[in-house]
Amino acid sequence: MKTLMKTLSSWMLLAALCAPAAHAADDPDAQRLLQRLQALDADPVQRGFAQYERLQARQAVDAYANARGDRALPLQVAEWRVETAETAARTETIRREIGELDRERSDLLVEASRQEAERARQEAERLRVQAQIQAEEAARLRMAAESESSARQEAEIMLDGVASDQAAKLRAARAREAELARREAELMRAVEEGDDD
């Protein structure tokens, strides 16, 4: 139905454009109104909008140009129709611009969301790598601490062993010293007993 109305409006507009406006050429008001309609037709943005309203405006201008007697009312109607056509074309232009802006806004929001998701993914990856590095560092420190502890234990065991050896040697030296002192005392007694004889 909309397509049929649009086609019909286009044909009516074409017929109105082709119809001769004999009296319009002689009337400055009609000329002025026709120029406003021609400006709409020439506008690359608005030329496709408000076809029906422009057709009504052209018919009203023609009716005014062909009117006899008191032409004030037909002129007022023609003025209103032309203004309506201009307003309808501007409104449709603005509506289209709003639609384009809404689409651009939606695209920008989608892009912003995509970029935010990418940033979040990169941050998560950075945190994962950082956590992995920290875990590896903690493991390295733990292994170093365990190795140090093991080395300390081995050193303590070795020191204990050395101390035990030294203590044993000291005990043995003291025992030999005591043995020598005992023998020396026996020899001294034997010498003294020999002298008595």
Tab-separated table of C-alpha atoms in Angstrom:
chain	number	residue	atom	x	y	z
A	1	MET	CA	0.000	0.000	0.000
A	2	LYS	CA	2.819	2.397	0.881
A	3	THR	CA	4.610	1.549	-2.363
A	4	LEU	CA	1.417	2.180	-4.354
A	5	MET	CA	0.877	5.555	-2.634
A	6	LYS	CA	4.497	6.497	-3.248
A	7	THR	CA	4.269	5.587	-6.930
A	8	LEU	CA	0.973	7.468	-7.276
A	9	SER	CA	2.445	10.512	-5.543
A	10	SER	CA	5.463	10.431	-7.839
A	11	TRP	CA	3.219	10.303	-10.930
A	12	MET	CA	1.058	13.119	-9.619
A	13	LEU	CA	4.128	15.198	-8.872
A	14	LEU	CA	5.490	14.543	-12.354
A	15	ALA	CA	2.161	15.532	-13.897
A	16	ALA	CA	2.077	18.713	-11.817
A	17	LEU	CA	5.625	19.553	-12.846
A	18	CYS	CA	4.824	19.038	-16.500
A	19	ALA	CA	1.528	20.939	-16.391
A	20	PRO	CA	1.839	24.430	-17.812
A	21	ALA	CA	1.530	27.221	-15.291
A	22	ALA	CA	0.424	29.947	-17.625
A	23	HIS	CA	-0.539	32.499	-15.029
A	24	ALA	CA	2.301	31.672	-12.604
A	25	ALA	CA	4.878	33.317	-14.827
A	26	ASP	CA	3.022	36.645	-14.568
A	27	ASP	CA	2.468	36.588	-10.781
A	28	PRO	CA	5.388	37.449	-8.468
A	29	ASP	CA	3.846	35.584	-5.497
A	30	ALA	CA	3.356	32.470	-7.597
A	31	GLN	CA	6.902	32.820	-8.893
A	32	ARG	CA	8.244	33.161	-5.343
A	33	LEU	CA	6.365	30.072	-4.152
A	34	LEU	CA	7.455	28.061	-7.206
A	35	GLN	CA	11.061	29.073	-6.566
A	36	ARG	CA	10.810	27.769	-3.012
A	37	LEU	CA	9.515	24.449	-4.361
A	38	GLN	CA	12.269	24.386	-7.004
A	39	ALA	CA	14.821	24.968	-4.227
A	40	LEU	CA	13.449	21.859	-2.494
A	41	ASP	CA	13.733	19.905	-5.755
A	42	ALA	CA	17.307	21.104	-6.266
A	43	ASP	CA	18.440	20.282	-2.718
A	44	PRO	CA	20.407	16.995	-2.982
A	45	VAL	CA	19.502	16.030	0.578
A	46	GLN	CA	15.793	16.909	0.623
A	47	ARG	CA	14.806	16.254	-3.002
A	48	GLY	CA	13.532	12.751	-2.256
A	49	PHE	CA	11.443	13.740	0.764
A	50	ALA	CA	7.890	15.072	1.202
A	51	GLN	CA	6.796	14.166	-2.335
A	52	TYR	CA	3.105	14.225	-1.481
A	53	GLU	CA	3.348	17.545	0.364
A	54	ARG	CA	5.242	19.082	-2.561
A	55	LEU	CA	2.597	17.872	-4.973
A	56	GLN	CA	-0.104	19.479	-2.839
A	57	ALA	CA	1.932	22.691	-2.695
A	58	ARG	CA	2.312	22.798	-6.498
A	59	GLN	CA	-1.392	22.200	-6.937
A	60	ALA	CA	-2.142	24.995	-4.444
A	61	VAL	CA	0.225	27.365	-6.292
A	62	ASP	CA	-1.429	26.462	-9.598
A	63	ALA	CA	-4.852	27.002	-8.032
A	64	TYR	CA	-3.722	30.405	-6.798
A	65	ALA	CA	-2.214	31.332	-10.201
A	66	ASN	CA	-5.435	30.357	-11.981
A	67	ALA	CA	-7.770	31.897	-9.406
A	68	ARG	CA	-10.123	34.713	-10.378
A	69	GLY	CA	-11.544	37.420	-8.187
A	70	ASP	CA	-10.344	37.549	-4.566
A	71	ARG	CA	-7.073	35.613	-4.567
A	72	ALA	CA	-6.077	36.242	-0.953
A	73	LEU	CA	-7.382	32.891	0.350
A	74	PRO	CA	-5.829	30.786	-2.458
A	75	LEU	CA	-2.527	32.641	-1.876
A	76	GLN	CA	-2.707	31.887	1.867
A	77	VAL	CA	-3.441	28.212	1.142
A	78	ALA	CA	-0.539	28.071	-1.338
A	79	GLU	CA	1.759	29.673	1.254
A	80	TRP	CA	0.699	27.109	3.853
A	81	ARG	CA	1.141	24.213	1.442
A	82	VAL	CA	4.630	25.331	0.421
A	83	GLU	CA	5.596	25.854	4.054
A	84	THR	CA	4.170	22.429	4.905
A	85	ALA	CA	6.223	20.850	2.104
A	86	GLU	CA	9.379	22.595	3.329
A	87	THR	CA	8.696	21.599	6.929
A	88	ALA	CA	7.947	17.984	5.953
A	89	ALA	CA	11.155	17.787	3.904
A	90	ARG	CA	13.207	19.275	6.757
A	91	THR	CA	11.525	16.954	9.265
A	92	GLU	CA	12.280	13.907	7.125
A	93	THR	CA	15.868	15.111	6.671
A	94	ILE	CA	16.264	15.538	10.419
A	95	ARG	CA	14.637	12.149	11.034
A	96	ARG	CA	17.097	10.520	8.633
A	97	GLU	CA	20.008	12.354	10.253
A	98	ILE	CA	18.809	11.220	13.695
A	99	GLY	CA	18.572	7.669	12.384
A	100	GLU	CA	22.114	7.886	11.001
A	101	LEU	CA	23.360	9.376	14.261
A	102	ASP	CA	21.625	6.593	16.205
A	103	ARG	CA	23.300	4.018	13.961
A	104	GLU	CA	26.669	5.726	14.381
A	105	ARG	CA	26.114	5.875	18.135
A	106	SER	CA	25.249	2.173	18.183
A	107	ASP	CA	28.344	1.403	16.116
A	108	LEU	CA	30.467	3.512	18.452
A	109	LEU	CA	28.987	1.774	21.502
A	110	VAL	CA	29.672	-1.631	19.954
A	111	GLU	CA	33.229	-0.566	19.106
A	112	ALA	CA	33.723	0.882	22.597
A	113	SER	CA	32.435	-2.382	24.108
A	114	ARG	CA	34.744	-4.367	21.856
A	115	GLN	CA	37.723	-2.222	22.808
A	116	GLU	CA	36.792	-2.455	26.507
A	117	ALA	CA	36.554	-6.247	26.209
A	118	GLU	CA	39.936	-6.307	24.454
A	119	ARG	CA	41.459	-4.128	27.168
A	120	ALA	CA	39.959	-6.401	29.846
A	121	ARG	CA	41.334	-9.456	28.026
A	122	GLN	CA	44.788	-7.867	27.797
A	123	GLU	CA	44.670	-6.882	31.481
A	124	ALA	CA	43.623	-10.416	32.443
A	125	GLU	CA	46.478	-11.816	30.346
A	126	ARG	CA	48.916	-9.344	31.959
A	127	LEU	CA	47.725	-10.344	35.437
A	128	ARG	CA	47.969	-14.046	34.508
A	129	VAL	CA	51.554	-13.610	33.303
A	130	GLN	CA	52.394	-11.544	36.395
A	131	ALA	CA	50.875	-14.214	38.659
A	132	GLN	CA	52.827	-16.902	36.804
A	133	ILE	CA	56.064	-14.922	37.181
A	134	GLN	CA	55.351	-14.410	40.885
A	135	ALA	CA	54.602	-18.114	41.315
A	136	GLU	CA	57.831	-19.044	39.530
A	137	GLU	CA	59.786	-16.549	41.666
A	138	ALA	CA	58.176	-17.925	44.837
A	139	ALA	CA	59.074	-21.470	43.767
A	140	ARG	CA	62.649	-20.372	43.000
A	141	LEU	CA	62.949	-18.672	46.395
A	142	ARG	CA	61.458	-21.728	48.111
A	143	MET	CA	63.941	-24.014	46.349
A	144	ALA	CA	66.794	-21.645	47.241
A	145	ALA	CA	65.637	-21.587	50.876
A	146	GLU	CA	65.341	-25.389	50.916
A	147	SER	CA	68.785	-25.703	49.320
A	148	GLU	CA	70.252	-23.263	51.844
A	149	SER	CA	68.586	-25.120	54.694
A	150	SER	CA	69.919	-28.417	53.397
A	151	ALA	CA	73.409	-26.970	53.021
A	152	ARG	CA	73.223	-25.572	56.551
A	153	GLN	CA	72.140	-28.952	57.918
A	154	GLU	CA	74.981	-30.654	56.046
A	155	ALA	CA	77.427	-28.057	57.408
A	156	GLU	CA	76.115	-28.591	60.945
A	157	ILE	CA	76.427	-32.357	60.568
A	158	MET	CA	79.938	-31.923	59.224
A	159	LEU	CA	80.816	-29.551	62.058
A	160	ASP	CA	79.348	-32.012	64.520
A	161	GLY	CA	81.440	-34.765	62.929
A	162	VAL	CA	84.579	-32.615	63.046
A	163	ALA	CA	83.859	-31.703	66.653
A	164	SER	CA	83.317	-35.380	67.513
A	165	ASP	CA	86.589	-36.308	65.817
A	166	GLN	CA	88.416	-33.539	67.624
A	167	ALA	CA	86.820	-34.566	70.920
A	168	ALA	CA	87.830	-38.194	70.334
A	169	LYS	CA	91.374	-37.161	69.461
A	170	LEU	CA	91.483	-34.956	72.540
A	171	ARG	CA	90.254	-37.825	74.709
A	172	ALA	CA	92.802	-40.148	73.148
A	173	ALA	CA	95.596	-37.593	73.682
A	174	ARG	CA	94.595	-37.153	77.311
A	175	ALA	CA	94.454	-40.898	77.781
A	176	ARG	CA	97.980	-41.260	76.309
A	177	GLU	CA	99.147	-38.372	78.470
A	178	ALA	CA	97.700	-40.087	81.555
A	179	GLU	CA	99.265	-43.391	80.491
A	180	LEU	CA	102.657	-41.739	80.027
A	181	ALA	CA	102.352	-39.980	83.392
A	182	ARG	CA	101.525	-43.313	85.046
A	183	ARG	CA	104.500	-45.045	83.414
A	184	GLU	CA	106.740	-42.158	84.333
A	185	ALA	CA	105.569	-42.458	87.955
A	186	GLU	CA	106.222	-46.237	87.904
A	187	LEU	CA	109.690	-45.701	86.492
A	188	MET	CA	110.448	-43.086	89.119
A	189	ARG	CA	109.345	-45.486	91.864
A	190	ALA	CA	111.410	-48.242	90.349
A	191	VAL	CA	114.447	-45.991	90.218
A	192	GLU	CA	113.958	-44.942	93.811
A	193	GLU	CA	113.571	-48.552	94.947
A	194	GLY	CA	116.782	-49.435	93.059
A	195	ASP	CA	118.665	-46.674	94.765
A	196	ASP	CA	117.564	-47.935	98.168
A	197	ASP	CA	119.060	-51.304	97.512
